[in-house]
XYZ file of C-alpha atoms in Angstrom:
284
model
C -10.765 -4.695 1.685
C -9.272 -2.158 4.084
C -5.765 -3.057 5.270
C -6.582 -1.777 8.767
C -9.547 -4.149 9.034
C -7.402 -7.117 8.028
C -4.738 -6.089 10.568
C -7.422 -5.764 13.249
C -8.737 -9.261 12.523
C -5.234 -10.736 12.734
C -4.624 -8.902 16.010
C -7.870 -10.100 17.588
C -7.147 -13.641 16.390
C -3.774 -13.501 18.147
C -5.421 -12.256 21.339
C -7.858 -15.173 21.177
C -5.069 -17.725 20.716
C -3.050 -16.241 23.604
C -6.222 -16.019 25.732
C -5.666 -12.328 26.426
C -8.781 -11.024 28.241
C -8.163 -7.321 27.493
C -6.148 -5.233 25.056
C -2.545 -4.986 26.422
C -1.423 -1.534 27.543
C 0.865 0.532 25.357
C 4.545 0.228 26.317
C 6.305 3.361 27.458
C 9.511 4.595 25.846
C 11.583 2.987 28.611
C 9.941 -0.420 28.129
C 10.398 -0.656 24.359
C 13.491 -1.368 22.299
C 15.898 1.499 21.705
C 15.837 2.959 18.180
C 19.280 4.581 18.026
C 20.742 1.981 15.713
C 18.007 2.445 13.108
C 18.633 5.177 10.514
C 16.010 7.894 10.212
C 16.343 8.210 6.461
C 16.741 5.675 3.679
C 19.109 7.877 1.664
C 18.808 9.072 -1.893
C 17.393 6.685 -4.457
C 16.740 7.042 -8.194
C 13.239 7.886 -9.328
C 11.190 9.188 -12.268
C 12.060 12.715 -13.412
C 8.460 13.952 -13.295
C 8.125 13.035 -9.595
C 11.253 14.839 -8.374
C 10.958 18.107 -6.447
C 13.969 20.404 -5.884
C 13.561 22.422 -2.696
C 15.657 24.494 -0.312
C 17.892 22.730 2.248
C 15.277 23.465 4.959
C 11.932 23.169 3.135
C 8.601 24.244 4.543
C 7.064 21.052 5.902
C 3.537 22.443 5.754
C 3.571 22.772 1.942
C 5.324 20.890 -0.840
C 6.822 23.757 -2.852
C 9.823 23.749 -5.128
C 10.913 23.317 -8.722
C 9.051 20.501 -10.439
C 9.684 18.873 -13.787
C 7.700 20.235 -16.708
C 8.220 17.060 -18.708
C 5.153 16.211 -20.754
C 4.190 13.881 -23.532
C 4.818 15.876 -26.658
C 4.129 13.019 -29.072
C 0.626 11.586 -29.515
C 0.191 8.021 -30.722
C 2.382 4.937 -30.590
C 6.127 5.389 -30.638
C 7.964 4.362 -33.825
C 10.196 1.340 -33.705
C 13.725 2.593 -32.904
C 15.127 -0.026 -35.265
C 13.625 1.924 -38.182
C 16.122 4.693 -37.583
C 19.052 2.238 -37.907
C 20.895 4.152 -35.204
C 23.804 1.754 -34.920
C 24.412 1.718 -38.672
C 24.076 5.486 -38.969
C 26.798 6.148 -36.381
C 29.007 3.149 -37.194
C 31.844 5.343 -38.576
C 31.812 7.773 -35.659
C 34.157 7.565 -32.714
C 32.715 6.383 -29.389
C 33.171 9.853 -27.878
C 31.183 11.468 -30.703
C 28.259 9.003 -30.727
C 25.019 10.005 -28.962
C 23.914 8.175 -25.850
C 21.147 6.368 -27.701
C 23.734 4.311 -29.597
C 24.858 2.630 -26.343
C 21.461 1.056 -25.610
C 22.057 -1.937 -27.874
C 18.742 -1.507 -29.738
C 17.925 -4.273 -32.193
C 14.801 -5.972 -33.574
C 15.027 -8.965 -31.176
C 15.099 -6.710 -28.081
C 12.007 -7.378 -25.851
C 9.442 -4.618 -25.366
C 8.224 -3.416 -21.974
C 5.301 -1.241 -20.892
C 5.872 2.454 -20.166
C 3.807 5.613 -19.777
C 4.275 6.199 -23.537
C 3.416 2.649 -24.595
C 5.690 -0.238 -25.617
C 9.381 0.669 -25.607
C 12.527 -1.433 -25.881
C 13.929 -2.807 -22.666
C 16.919 -0.836 -21.408
C 15.907 2.453 -23.013
C 15.602 5.679 -21.048
C 11.824 5.658 -21.247
C 11.636 2.144 -19.774
C 12.890 3.286 -16.353
C 12.366 7.084 -16.365
C 8.723 6.825 -17.480
C 7.383 3.505 -16.131
C 3.825 2.406 -16.702
C 1.344 4.508 -14.754
C -0.026 2.872 -11.632
C -3.731 2.664 -10.983
C -5.794 2.535 -7.814
C -8.437 0.300 -9.335
C -8.908 -3.000 -7.556
C -7.873 -6.208 -9.301
C -10.515 -8.847 -8.702
C -9.280 -12.419 -8.235
C -11.943 -14.707 -9.653
C -10.327 -17.829 -8.184
C -10.427 -16.532 -4.592
C -12.213 -18.748 -2.038
C -15.785 -17.748 -1.163
C -16.572 -15.622 1.855
C -17.300 -17.821 4.913
C -20.842 -17.891 6.192
C -21.246 -15.838 9.350
C -21.653 -16.506 12.200
C -19.204 -19.387 12.223
C -20.591 -22.765 13.140
C -19.869 -23.725 16.750
C -18.751 -20.245 17.786
C -20.725 -18.448 20.493
C -20.184 -14.861 21.561
C -19.647 -14.641 25.312
C -22.043 -12.397 27.261
C -20.852 -8.836 27.804
C -20.475 -7.191 31.202
C -21.595 -3.829 29.800
C -24.682 -2.484 31.640
C -25.082 0.711 29.593
C -28.683 1.417 28.574
C -29.182 3.450 25.392
C -31.673 6.259 25.196
C -34.280 6.314 22.406
C -32.177 8.738 20.347
C -29.031 6.649 20.802
C -30.883 3.468 19.950
C -32.221 4.973 16.717
C -28.712 6.156 15.865
C -27.283 2.632 16.351
C -30.039 1.161 14.174
C -29.223 3.659 11.421
C -25.627 2.378 11.355
C -26.573 -1.276 10.884
C -26.534 -2.708 7.358
C -27.650 -5.985 5.835
C -25.323 -8.410 4.056
C -26.681 -7.279 0.668
C -26.079 -3.611 1.566
C -22.552 -4.467 2.741
C -21.713 -6.013 -0.642
C -23.034 -2.931 -2.471
C -21.080 -0.584 -0.182
C -17.870 -2.600 -0.656
C -18.255 -2.429 -4.445
C -19.004 1.300 -4.463
C -16.156 2.314 -2.099
C -13.215 0.300 -3.443
C -11.322 3.503 -4.190
C -11.448 4.253 -0.448
C -10.007 7.762 0.146
C -10.785 8.768 -3.452
C -14.506 8.046 -2.920
C -16.732 10.658 -1.223
C -19.170 7.945 -0.115
C -16.317 6.160 1.668
C -15.701 9.240 3.832
C -19.430 9.681 4.562
C -19.838 6.071 5.710
C -16.748 6.185 7.933
C -17.526 9.478 9.652
C -20.194 8.277 12.182
C -18.561 4.854 12.737
C -15.674 3.522 14.816
C -13.441 2.076 12.103
C -10.406 -0.219 12.428
C -8.157 2.853 12.149
C -9.594 4.208 15.418
C -10.039 0.877 17.197
C -6.798 1.115 19.152
C -7.631 4.618 20.424
C -11.116 3.517 21.500
C -9.692 0.589 23.475
C -7.394 2.915 25.449
C -9.937 5.629 26.277
C -9.778 6.529 29.976
C -12.471 8.789 31.396
C -15.350 10.848 30.033
C -13.246 13.790 28.817
C -10.922 11.483 26.865
C -13.917 9.789 25.229
C -15.535 13.109 24.263
C -12.254 14.400 22.851
C -11.827 11.263 20.718
C -15.437 11.451 19.521
C -14.923 15.091 18.489
C -11.766 14.207 16.507
C -13.594 11.365 14.736
C -16.579 13.509 13.791
C -14.506 16.505 12.672
C -12.036 14.372 10.740
C -8.326 14.913 10.182
C -6.843 17.543 7.890
C -4.843 15.927 5.120
C -1.222 17.049 5.202
C 1.282 16.966 2.340
C 2.874 13.814 3.762
C -0.520 12.100 3.999
C -1.353 13.084 0.436
C 2.016 11.748 -0.759
C 1.375 8.459 1.089
C -1.993 8.103 -0.594
C -0.487 8.728 -4.034
C 2.346 6.242 -3.506
C 0.205 3.514 -1.911
C -0.286 1.483 -5.161
C 3.449 1.524 -5.908
C 4.321 0.562 -2.321
C 1.779 -2.277 -2.356
C 3.215 -3.603 -5.622
C 6.777 -3.417 -4.256
C 5.704 -5.132 -1.016
C 4.019 -7.912 -3.015
C 7.177 -8.352 -5.101
C 9.411 -8.576 -2.029
C 7.059 -11.004 -0.286
C 6.932 -13.260 -3.329
C 10.725 -13.213 -3.490
C 11.010 -13.977 0.215
C 8.507 -16.825 -0.015
C 10.377 -18.263 -2.979
C 13.677 -18.182 -1.056
C 12.048 -19.683 2.040
C 10.482 -22.478 -0.009
C 13.805 -23.174 -1.751
C 15.589 -23.271 1.648
C 12.929 -25.632 2.997
C 13.343 -27.986 0.025
C 17.147 -27.969 0.413
C 16.983 -28.710 4.141
C 14.489 -31.525 3.694
C 16.565 -32.963 0.835
C 19.644 -33.013 3.080
C 17.691 -34.657 5.914
C 16.302 -37.247 3.511
C 19.806 -38.030 2.188
C 21.186 -38.363 5.727
C 18.409 -40.757 6.678
C 19.078 -42.844 3.586
């Protein structure tokens, strides 16, 4: 599922609950909260060596150029068990200053193994955090998910529209060509799960008003503004280096967001249990 579509559904559900007849106007800079107290950068954080790029102090924002890591996998096959080398025993008589860094990792047979880009490695080793397991954009199907609700919903009626626009024969044929059946929708969803990595995904989106453009369509004012928006939708947007970086990092960001949300829900649930326990004790 597209994240923009889910966000659009949540937004329209909120409008329905608040009984908002039209999409609210966009706030101007003087009507919104000031942003001076919010930092523009998140600072420097550690990351994998092969993803670091060393550039000039003022890099060219139009192109990602610089010195990249040439680190590659020189060994083919599973890694040998570090315990076979008996590193700790081999350097037992050496001074701490003369021992290599690998002797400080506390490697032993009972150390748990974790996944990395090179396979299973011992937890705490350099490869465990410098070469984490490669992320994938393939969709994970949840077999225990609830079934899709039958549409239209029972007891829900669409209110009549005030639109009096009459389509020409060419426009009517174009609208009919965009309609799909439920069976076709399931096939399209299965074939375009890679989204931006799928050429069919781009072809299906090009002649349609998607959730990504829904906000712009709602705020169109005048014929020239509508024609300009239609031209931008049909021509598409050139992918910049920042957009390409966002697409590449989307799986990792989604996994981090899921981890933080699970942690936050766990803390909220624990706080809720503690508060209710205190209330129950006070009542007793």
